[in-house]
Short mmCIF file of C-alpha atoms and ligand atoms in Angstrom, two decimals:
data_model
loop_
_atom_site.label_atom_id
_atom_site.label_comp_id
_atom_site.label_asym_id
_atom_site.label_seq_id
_atom_site.Cartn_x
_atom_site.Cartn_y
_atom_site.Cartn_z
CA UNK A 1 11.84 17.12 -26.79
CA UNK A 2 12.13 18.22 -23.19
CA UNK A 3 9.38 20.37 -21.81
CA UNK A 4 11.84 22.28 -19.61
CA UNK A 5 12.18 25.02 -22.21
CA UNK A 6 8.67 24.97 -23.63
CA UNK A 7 6.95 28.36 -23.92
CA UNK A 8 4.59 27.25 -21.17
CA UNK A 9 7.45 26.45 -18.78
CA UNK A 10 9.23 29.69 -19.69
CA UNK A 11 6.01 31.54 -18.85
CA UNK A 12 5.75 29.72 -15.52
CA UNK A 13 9.38 30.53 -14.70
CA UNK A 14 8.86 34.24 -15.38
CA UNK A 15 5.66 34.26 -13.41
CA UNK A 16 7.35 32.56 -10.47
CA UNK A 17 10.18 35.09 -10.48
CA UNK A 18 7.68 37.95 -10.32
CA UNK A 19 5.58 36.32 -7.61
CA UNK A 20 8.70 35.62 -5.58
CA UNK A 21 9.70 39.28 -5.72
CA UNK A 22 6.20 40.40 -4.81
CA UNK A 23 6.09 38.02 -1.86
CA UNK A 24 9.58 38.38 -0.40
CA UNK A 25 10.80 41.72 -1.78
CA UNK A 26 13.95 40.07 -3.18
CA UNK A 27 14.82 38.23 -6.36
CA UNK A 28 15.42 34.48 -6.09
CA UNK A 29 18.98 33.22 -6.57
CA UNK A 30 17.64 30.80 -9.15
CA UNK A 31 14.85 28.48 -10.19
CA UNK A 32 15.09 24.70 -10.26
CA UNK A 33 12.81 22.14 -11.85
CA UNK A 34 11.99 18.57 -10.87
CA UNK A 35 9.52 16.40 -12.78
CA UNK A 36 6.84 14.01 -11.59
CA UNK A 37 7.00 10.48 -12.91
CA UNK A 38 5.00 7.68 -14.41
CA UNK A 39 6.07 4.17 -13.56
CA UNK A 40 5.91 2.05 -16.69
CA UNK A 41 6.30 -1.16 -14.70
CA UNK A 42 7.83 -2.46 -11.45
CA UNK A 43 5.45 -1.58 -8.66
CA UNK A 44 6.29 -1.90 -4.96
CA UNK A 45 9.49 -3.62 -5.97
CA UNK A 46 11.71 -0.69 -4.93
CA UNK A 47 11.57 -1.26 -1.17
CA UNK A 48 12.08 -4.96 -1.86
CA UNK A 49 15.39 -3.98 -3.51
CA UNK A 50 14.13 -5.11 -6.91
CA UNK A 51 13.76 -3.53 -10.34
CA UNK A 52 11.73 -0.55 -11.49
CA UNK A 53 11.19 1.12 -14.86
CA UNK A 54 9.76 4.64 -14.43
CA UNK A 55 10.21 7.78 -16.51
CA UNK A 56 10.05 11.48 -15.69
CA UNK A 57 7.09 13.30 -17.21
CA UNK A 58 6.52 16.76 -18.62
CA UNK A 59 4.80 17.94 -15.47
CA UNK A 60 7.04 19.41 -12.83
CA UNK A 61 7.62 21.38 -9.69
CA UNK A 62 9.49 24.68 -10.12
CA UNK A 63 11.11 26.07 -7.03
CA UNK A 64 12.53 29.58 -6.60
CA UNK A 65 14.96 30.02 -3.70
CA UNK A 66 17.02 32.73 -2.04
CA UNK A 67 19.30 32.09 0.89
CA UNK A 68 18.69 34.60 3.68
CA UNK A 69 21.95 36.30 4.59
CA UNK A 70 23.49 36.26 8.07
CA UNK A 71 22.76 39.96 8.45
CA UNK A 72 18.99 39.61 8.02
CA UNK A 73 16.72 39.01 11.03
CA UNK A 74 15.32 35.79 9.52
CA UNK A 75 18.75 34.32 8.82
CA UNK A 76 17.94 31.08 10.65
CA UNK A 77 14.44 30.56 9.30
CA UNK A 78 12.80 28.73 6.43
CA UNK A 79 10.07 30.74 4.73
CA UNK A 80 8.06 28.33 2.61
CA UNK A 81 5.29 29.31 0.24
CA UNK A 82 3.56 27.82 -2.77
CA UNK A 83 1.26 28.94 -5.54
CA UNK A 84 -1.00 25.93 -4.87
CA UNK A 85 -3.90 27.98 -3.56
CA UNK A 86 -5.53 30.44 -5.91
CA UNK A 87 -4.95 33.52 -3.82
CA UNK A 88 -2.66 36.16 -5.27
CA UNK A 89 -0.45 36.39 -2.19
CA UNK A 90 0.64 32.93 -1.07
CA UNK A 91 0.69 32.15 2.62
CA UNK A 92 4.14 31.71 4.16
CA UNK A 93 4.94 28.83 6.51
CA UNK A 94 7.79 29.93 8.79
CA UNK A 95 9.99 27.37 10.53
CA UNK A 96 13.16 28.00 12.52
CA UNK A 97 15.97 25.80 11.18
CA UNK A 98 16.87 24.63 14.69
CA UNK A 99 13.25 23.59 15.30
CA UNK A 100 13.20 21.20 12.34
CA UNK A 101 12.29 17.77 13.63
CA UNK A 102 10.11 14.90 12.42
CA UNK A 103 6.47 15.87 12.74
CA UNK A 104 7.25 19.59 13.28
CA UNK A 105 5.87 20.65 9.90
CA UNK A 106 2.74 19.32 8.23
CA UNK A 107 1.07 19.73 4.84
CA UNK A 108 2.99 20.39 1.64
CA UNK A 109 5.63 22.49 3.48
CA UNK A 110 6.82 19.33 5.25
CA UNK A 111 8.52 18.20 2.02
CA UNK A 112 10.97 21.08 1.48
CA UNK A 113 11.46 21.33 5.25
CA UNK A 114 12.25 17.60 5.36
CA UNK A 115 14.95 18.06 2.73
CA UNK A 116 16.65 20.86 4.69
CA UNK A 117 16.45 18.66 7.79
CA UNK A 118 17.92 15.60 6.01
CA UNK A 119 20.82 17.66 4.60
CA UNK A 120 21.54 19.04 8.05
CA UNK A 121 21.95 15.49 9.35
CA UNK A 122 25.09 15.24 7.21
CA UNK A 123 28.48 16.11 8.65
CA UNK A 124 29.88 19.34 7.27
CA UNK A 125 26.56 20.58 5.89
CA UNK A 126 24.80 23.51 7.44
CA UNK A 127 21.69 24.64 5.64
CA UNK A 128 20.62 27.94 7.09
CA UNK A 129 17.58 30.11 6.39
CA UNK A 130 16.07 30.45 2.93
CA UNK A 131 12.98 31.75 1.21
CA UNK A 132 11.21 29.37 -1.12
CA UNK A 133 8.29 29.64 -3.51
CA UNK A 134 7.10 26.58 -5.37
CA UNK A 135 4.87 26.28 -8.40
CA UNK A 136 3.91 22.79 -9.48
CA UNK A 137 1.71 21.41 -12.23
CA UNK A 138 2.01 17.79 -11.06
CA UNK A 139 -1.52 16.99 -9.91
CA UNK A 140 -1.52 16.38 -6.14
CA UNK A 141 -2.63 12.93 -4.97
CA UNK A 142 -2.64 11.57 -8.52
CA UNK A 143 0.09 8.97 -8.02
CA UNK A 144 2.47 10.93 -10.25
CA UNK A 145 4.85 11.85 -7.43
CA UNK A 146 3.91 15.44 -6.80
CA UNK A 147 5.53 15.27 -3.36
CA UNK A 148 8.78 13.84 -4.69
CA UNK A 149 8.93 16.55 -7.34
CA UNK A 150 8.77 19.03 -4.49
CA UNK A 151 11.52 17.29 -2.53
CA UNK A 152 13.76 16.82 -5.53
CA UNK A 153 13.44 20.41 -6.76
CA UNK A 154 14.44 21.54 -3.25
CA UNK A 155 17.42 19.23 -2.98
CA UNK A 156 18.86 20.06 -6.42
CA UNK A 157 18.50 23.76 -5.58
CA UNK A 158 20.26 23.43 -2.21
CA UNK A 159 22.90 21.14 -3.71
CA UNK A 160 23.73 23.86 -6.24
CA UNK A 161 23.46 26.86 -3.92
CA UNK A 162 25.54 25.32 -1.13
CA UNK A 163 27.87 23.59 -3.62
CA UNK A 164 27.41 20.28 -1.85
CA UNK A 165 28.51 18.15 -4.80
CA UNK A 166 25.98 15.39 -4.05
CA UNK A 167 25.48 12.74 -6.73
CA UNK A 168 21.97 11.95 -8.02
CA UNK A 169 22.05 8.64 -6.12
CA UNK A 170 22.99 10.38 -2.89
CA UNK A 171 20.26 12.96 -3.43
CA UNK A 172 17.75 10.16 -4.02
CA UNK A 173 18.81 8.50 -0.76
CA UNK A 174 18.60 11.76 1.16
CA UNK A 175 15.15 12.63 -0.13
CA UNK A 176 14.02 9.10 0.74
CA UNK A 177 15.34 9.64 4.26
CA UNK A 178 13.53 13.00 4.37
CA UNK A 179 10.29 11.36 3.33
CA UNK A 180 10.62 8.28 5.58
CA UNK A 181 11.92 9.90 8.74
CA UNK A 182 10.61 13.47 8.66
CA UNK A 183 7.34 13.27 6.72
CA UNK A 184 6.63 9.75 7.98
CA UNK A 185 5.78 8.03 4.68
CA UNK A 186 7.54 4.64 4.42
CA UNK A 187 8.11 4.91 0.66
CA UNK A 188 10.93 3.49 -1.45
CA UNK A 189 13.51 5.14 -3.69
CA UNK A 190 11.96 4.91 -7.14
CA UNK A 191 10.18 8.23 -7.43
CA UNK A 192 13.08 10.44 -6.38
CA UNK A 193 15.42 8.47 -8.64
CA UNK A 194 13.11 8.89 -11.62
CA UNK A 195 12.84 12.61 -10.99
CA UNK A 196 16.60 12.99 -10.60
CA UNK A 197 18.07 10.60 -13.16
CA UNK A 198 15.65 10.29 -16.10
CA UNK A 199 16.65 11.17 -19.63
CA UNK A 200 14.19 12.52 -22.20
CA UNK A 201 12.57 9.83 -24.40
CA UNK A 202 13.89 7.07 -22.16
CA UNK A 203 12.70 5.00 -19.27
CA UNK A 204 15.00 4.54 -16.29
CA UNK A 205 15.82 0.92 -15.53
CA UNK A 206 16.92 0.99 -11.92
CA UNK A 207 18.21 -1.85 -9.80
CA UNK A 208 17.21 -0.72 -6.32
CA UNK A 209 19.74 -3.06 -4.67
CA UNK A 210 22.88 -1.82 -6.43
CA UNK A 211 21.33 1.56 -7.39
CA UNK A 212 22.71 1.01 -10.88
CA UNK A 213 20.66 2.90 -13.43
CA UNK A 214 20.39 2.40 -17.18
CA UNK A 215 18.38 4.38 -19.66
CA UNK A 216 16.14 2.36 -21.97
CA UNK A 217 14.86 4.16 -25.08
CA UNK A 218 11.08 4.20 -25.35
CA UNK A 219 10.20 3.29 -28.95
CA UNK A 220 7.03 5.39 -28.93
CA UNK A 221 7.46 7.95 -31.70
CA UNK A 222 8.53 5.37 -34.30
CA UNK A 223 5.48 3.30 -33.42
CA UNK A 224 3.17 6.30 -33.41
CA UNK A 225 2.31 5.49 -29.83
CA UNK A 226 1.92 7.55 -26.67
CA UNK A 227 1.41 7.02 -22.98
CA UNK A 228 -1.94 8.25 -21.78
CA UNK A 229 -2.44 8.99 -18.09
CA UNK A 230 -5.87 8.55 -16.55
CA UNK A 231 -6.01 10.31 -13.21
CA UNK A 232 -9.02 8.74 -11.49
CA UNK A 233 -9.08 11.65 -9.03
CA UNK A 234 -9.35 9.15 -6.21
CA UNK A 235 -6.75 10.72 -3.94
CA UNK A 236 -4.32 8.49 -2.14
CA UNK A 237 -1.75 9.01 0.58
CA UNK A 238 1.16 6.80 1.57
CA UNK A 239 1.60 8.24 5.03
CA UNK A 240 -0.71 5.65 6.53
CA UNK A 241 -2.70 2.53 5.81
CA UNK A 242 -2.31 0.15 2.93
CA UNK A 243 1.15 1.09 1.69
CA UNK A 244 2.78 0.45 5.06
CA UNK A 245 0.81 -2.78 5.47
CA UNK A 246 2.08 -4.10 2.12
CA UNK A 247 5.61 -3.22 3.06
CA UNK A 248 5.20 -5.07 6.31
CA UNK A 249 3.89 -8.21 4.58
CA UNK A 250 7.00 -8.19 2.39
CA UNK A 251 9.22 -7.94 5.45
CA UNK A 252 7.32 -10.80 7.04
CA UNK A 253 7.78 -12.92 3.91
CA UNK A 254 11.53 -12.18 3.82
CA UNK A 255 11.81 -13.20 7.44
CA UNK A 256 10.01 -16.50 6.89
CA UNK A 257 12.17 -17.23 3.86
CA UNK A 258 15.28 -16.05 5.70
CA UNK A 259 16.42 -13.64 3.03
CA UNK A 260 17.44 -10.02 3.46
CA UNK A 261 14.84 -8.91 0.89
CA UNK A 262 12.38 -10.46 -1.57
CA UNK A 263 14.81 -9.55 -4.32
CA UNK A 264 16.69 -12.72 -3.37
CA UNK A 265 13.72 -14.88 -4.36
CA UNK A 266 13.66 -15.87 -7.99
CA UNK A 267 10.78 -18.31 -8.38
CA UNK A 268 7.24 -18.49 -7.14
CA UNK A 269 7.86 -22.11 -6.08
CA UNK A 270 10.21 -20.82 -3.37
CA UNK A 271 7.23 -19.08 -1.77
CA UNK A 272 5.57 -22.35 -0.77
CA UNK A 273 7.27 -22.14 2.60
CA UNK A 274 4.97 -19.20 3.44
CA UNK A 275 1.84 -20.57 5.09
CA UNK A 276 -0.29 -17.44 5.28
CA UNK A 277 -2.01 -17.21 1.86
CA UNK A 278 -2.17 -13.41 1.98
CA UNK A 279 1.53 -12.96 2.74
CA UNK A 280 2.31 -15.56 0.05
CA UNK A 281 0.24 -13.65 -2.53
CA UNK A 282 1.93 -10.37 -1.63
CA UNK A 283 5.35 -11.95 -2.09
CA UNK A 284 4.22 -13.55 -5.35
CA UNK A 285 3.46 -10.11 -6.77
CA UNK A 286 6.97 -8.92 -5.97
CA UNK A 287 8.68 -11.97 -7.46
CA UNK A 288 6.60 -11.94 -10.66
CA UNK A 289 6.78 -8.14 -10.98
CA UNK A 290 10.59 -8.18 -10.87
CA UNK A 291 10.57 -10.68 -13.72
CA UNK A 292 8.10 -8.54 -15.67
CA UNK A 293 10.41 -5.53 -15.40
CA UNK A 294 13.28 -7.58 -16.83
CA UNK A 295 11.01 -8.88 -19.61
CA UNK A 296 9.76 -5.37 -20.40
CA UNK A 297 13.31 -4.07 -20.77
CA UNK A 298 14.02 -6.92 -23.19
CA UNK A 299 10.99 -6.33 -25.39
CA UNK A 300 11.47 -2.56 -25.34
CA UNK A 301 14.96 -3.07 -26.69
CA UNK A 302 13.54 -4.87 -29.74
CA UNK A 303 10.72 -2.35 -30.06
CA UNK A 304 7.93 -4.87 -29.46
CA UNK A 305 5.17 -2.69 -28.05
CA UNK A 306 2.55 -5.44 -28.21
CA UNK A 307 4.66 -7.51 -25.84
CA UNK A 308 5.10 -4.47 -23.58
CA UNK A 309 1.32 -4.05 -23.56
CA UNK A 310 0.79 -7.65 -22.42
CA UNK A 311 3.26 -7.24 -19.58
CA UNK A 312 1.57 -4.02 -18.45
CA UNK A 313 -1.74 -5.78 -18.16
CA UNK A 314 -0.23 -8.79 -16.36
CA UNK A 315 1.26 -6.33 -13.90
CA UNK A 316 -2.15 -4.77 -13.36
CA UNK A 317 -3.78 -8.14 -12.73
CA UNK A 318 -1.05 -9.00 -10.24
CA UNK A 319 -1.60 -5.72 -8.37
CA UNK A 320 -5.34 -6.19 -8.45
CA UNK A 321 -5.45 -9.82 -7.33
CA UNK A 322 -2.20 -10.59 -5.50
CA UNK A 323 -1.01 -7.30 -4.05
CA UNK A 324 -4.56 -5.91 -3.77
CA UNK A 325 -3.69 -2.26 -4.19
CA UNK A 326 -5.99 -1.38 -7.06
CA UNK A 327 -9.46 0.09 -6.65
CA UNK A 328 -12.66 -0.05 -8.71
CA UNK A 329 -11.94 3.19 -10.53
CA UNK A 330 -8.46 2.02 -11.56
CA UNK A 331 -9.82 -1.33 -12.74
CA UNK A 332 -12.53 0.37 -14.78
CA UNK A 333 -9.97 2.74 -16.31
CA UNK A 334 -7.71 -0.16 -17.29
CA UNK A 335 -10.46 -2.39 -18.71
CA UNK A 336 -12.13 0.45 -20.62
CA UNK A 337 -8.77 1.48 -22.10
CA UNK A 338 -8.09 -2.05 -23.32
CA UNK A 339 -11.60 -2.56 -24.70
CA UNK A 340 -11.23 0.66 -26.68
CA UNK A 341 -8.03 -0.60 -28.28
CA UNK A 342 -5.14 0.35 -25.97
CA UNK A 343 -2.02 -1.81 -26.48
CA UNK A 344 -1.67 -2.22 -22.73
CA UNK A 345 -2.79 -0.59 -19.50
CA UNK A 346 -2.15 -0.75 -15.79
CA UNK A 347 -2.44 1.29 -12.63
CA UNK A 348 0.77 3.19 -11.88
CA UNK A 349 2.35 4.24 -8.59
CA UNK A 350 1.54 3.22 -5.05
CA UNK A 351 -2.12 2.39 -5.67
CA UNK A 352 -5.33 2.79 -3.64
CA UNK A 353 -6.31 5.54 -6.09
CA UNK A 354 -4.23 7.81 -8.26
CA UNK A 355 -3.66 7.12 -11.94
CA UNK A 356 -3.57 4.39 -14.52
CA UNK A 357 -1.59 4.50 -17.74
CA UNK A 358 -2.50 3.22 -21.18
CA UNK A 359 -0.15 2.61 -24.06
CA UNK A 360 -2.07 3.72 -27.13
CA UNK A 361 -1.58 4.42 -30.80
CA UNK A 362 -1.87 8.14 -31.47
CA UNK A 363 -5.00 7.64 -33.56
CA UNK A 364 -6.66 5.86 -30.61
CA UNK A 365 -6.21 8.64 -28.05
CA UNK A 366 -9.68 10.04 -28.61
CA UNK A 367 -11.45 6.69 -28.65
CA UNK A 368 -9.72 5.46 -25.50
CA UNK A 369 -10.32 8.73 -23.64
CA UNK A 370 -13.97 8.74 -24.64
CA UNK A 371 -14.45 5.12 -23.59
CA UNK A 372 -12.90 5.74 -20.18
CA UNK A 373 -14.99 8.86 -19.62
CA UNK A 374 -18.16 7.00 -20.56
CA UNK A 375 -17.33 4.07 -18.30
CA UNK A 376 -16.69 6.46 -15.40
CA UNK A 377 -19.91 8.30 -16.08
CA UNK A 378 -21.90 5.07 -16.17
CA UNK A 379 -20.35 3.90 -12.90
CA UNK A 380 -21.13 7.25 -11.26
CA UNK A 381 -17.44 8.14 -10.63
CA UNK A 382 -15.94 11.64 -10.75
CA UNK A 383 -14.84 12.71 -14.22
CA UNK A 384 -11.28 11.48 -14.73
CA UNK A 385 -8.48 13.76 -15.81
CA UNK A 386 -6.95 12.29 -18.99
CA UNK A 387 -3.78 13.54 -20.68
CA UNK A 388 -0.75 12.30 -22.62
CA UNK A 389 2.73 12.53 -21.15
CA UNK A 390 6.18 12.81 -22.66
CA UNK A 391 9.23 11.09 -21.20
CA UNK A 392 11.14 14.14 -20.03
CA UNK A 393 14.57 15.04 -18.67
CA UNK A 394 15.34 14.69 -14.95
CA UNK A 395 15.72 17.56 -12.49
CA UNK A 396 18.06 20.54 -12.84
CA UNK A 397 18.34 24.29 -12.93
CA UNK A 398 15.40 25.64 -14.94
C1 LIG B 1 5.04 5.10 -4.26
C2 LIG B 1 6.37 5.14 -3.54
C3 LIG B 1 7.46 4.43 -4.32
C4 LIG B 1 7.02 3.05 -4.76
C5 LIG B 1 5.63 3.11 -5.40
C6 LIG B 1 5.10 1.74 -5.72
O1 LIG B 1 5.08 5.86 -5.42
O2 LIG B 1 6.77 6.47 -3.31
O3 LIG B 1 8.63 4.36 -3.55
O4 LIG B 1 7.06 2.13 -3.70
O5 LIG B 1 4.70 3.76 -4.58
O6 LIG B 1 5.86 1.14 -6.71
#
């Protein structure tokens, strides 16, 4: 069942409408919803034009928007506000549309601003001033794509309001451009695609080279299983540091192997031409991870969750040892989940913090959660945030 119409979401929608009116003195033209995502498997393969298998989750960004009319003084301005802080009256970030340029807006407001900017790069599109208020329950910095939920909710809203007729693939590309060129994070296309194209109870099997997407049913309910998210509360950012460095190693490997992307490489043996052991290990993760995505799709189709679990853990080991994007907290979360009986576990998302996932039988939720909490406590880490997620429907009008 999709969460989009749950009593909780209906309450949030109503609340947002009221807050919008209180803040701007007008009613919004509508409210749009875009979910965060969990990646089941296929990590860092997207910018290598490989395969990914994420799904949208029942945590989302809701965005209320009203276009400012030509007759109003702020007709050419973006007024951006969010309920993130706890104050009753949200602060408004004001940006003139003709001042939108990479680096001109920072903080969370950069994401909706980036989307308006990216749309205005298109011929025949002229996004003018609007008022926006966002309310999101995707935990920030948790590796569950809170920033993409923000971008995607903004683009689906503007696509509807301006009747742009953009396809989900086009919107994914545009939000990627917004994120890469305006915000300055060199991320791939998986997260936006998951938020835009997912179907409830399914994972999204996406080929990032052809952008062909297939839904793959998740046989969870019939196996009495759920996906548990363990947010380590180690915050990560992809604007700088490790993410970009990994991407660069992949580009270096492609250059040495004379291929346009690592997607072209099918076997680990082909990587022997790479002398630098670090670059070779990075490339090995991508090659083996692509194969694991294909294998996961196969075993999901026959409902073999044990086999899925094994692949999840192999993926984690590869990210820990070859790609080196895990961290102690993520490793502890994964090991403690498995020791307490999880079918499989791995870190999810870009890494260097954020969340891990565990595939668990319903009756094991308590035991696994307790074991992870205890392990964190013993290691002296912050208390993790642990919750189950449902594979939800992609973005749309709320
Ligand atoms: C982040 C990026 C994605 C993808 C993942 C790693 O979530 O936004 O594009 O590269 O990391 O799989």
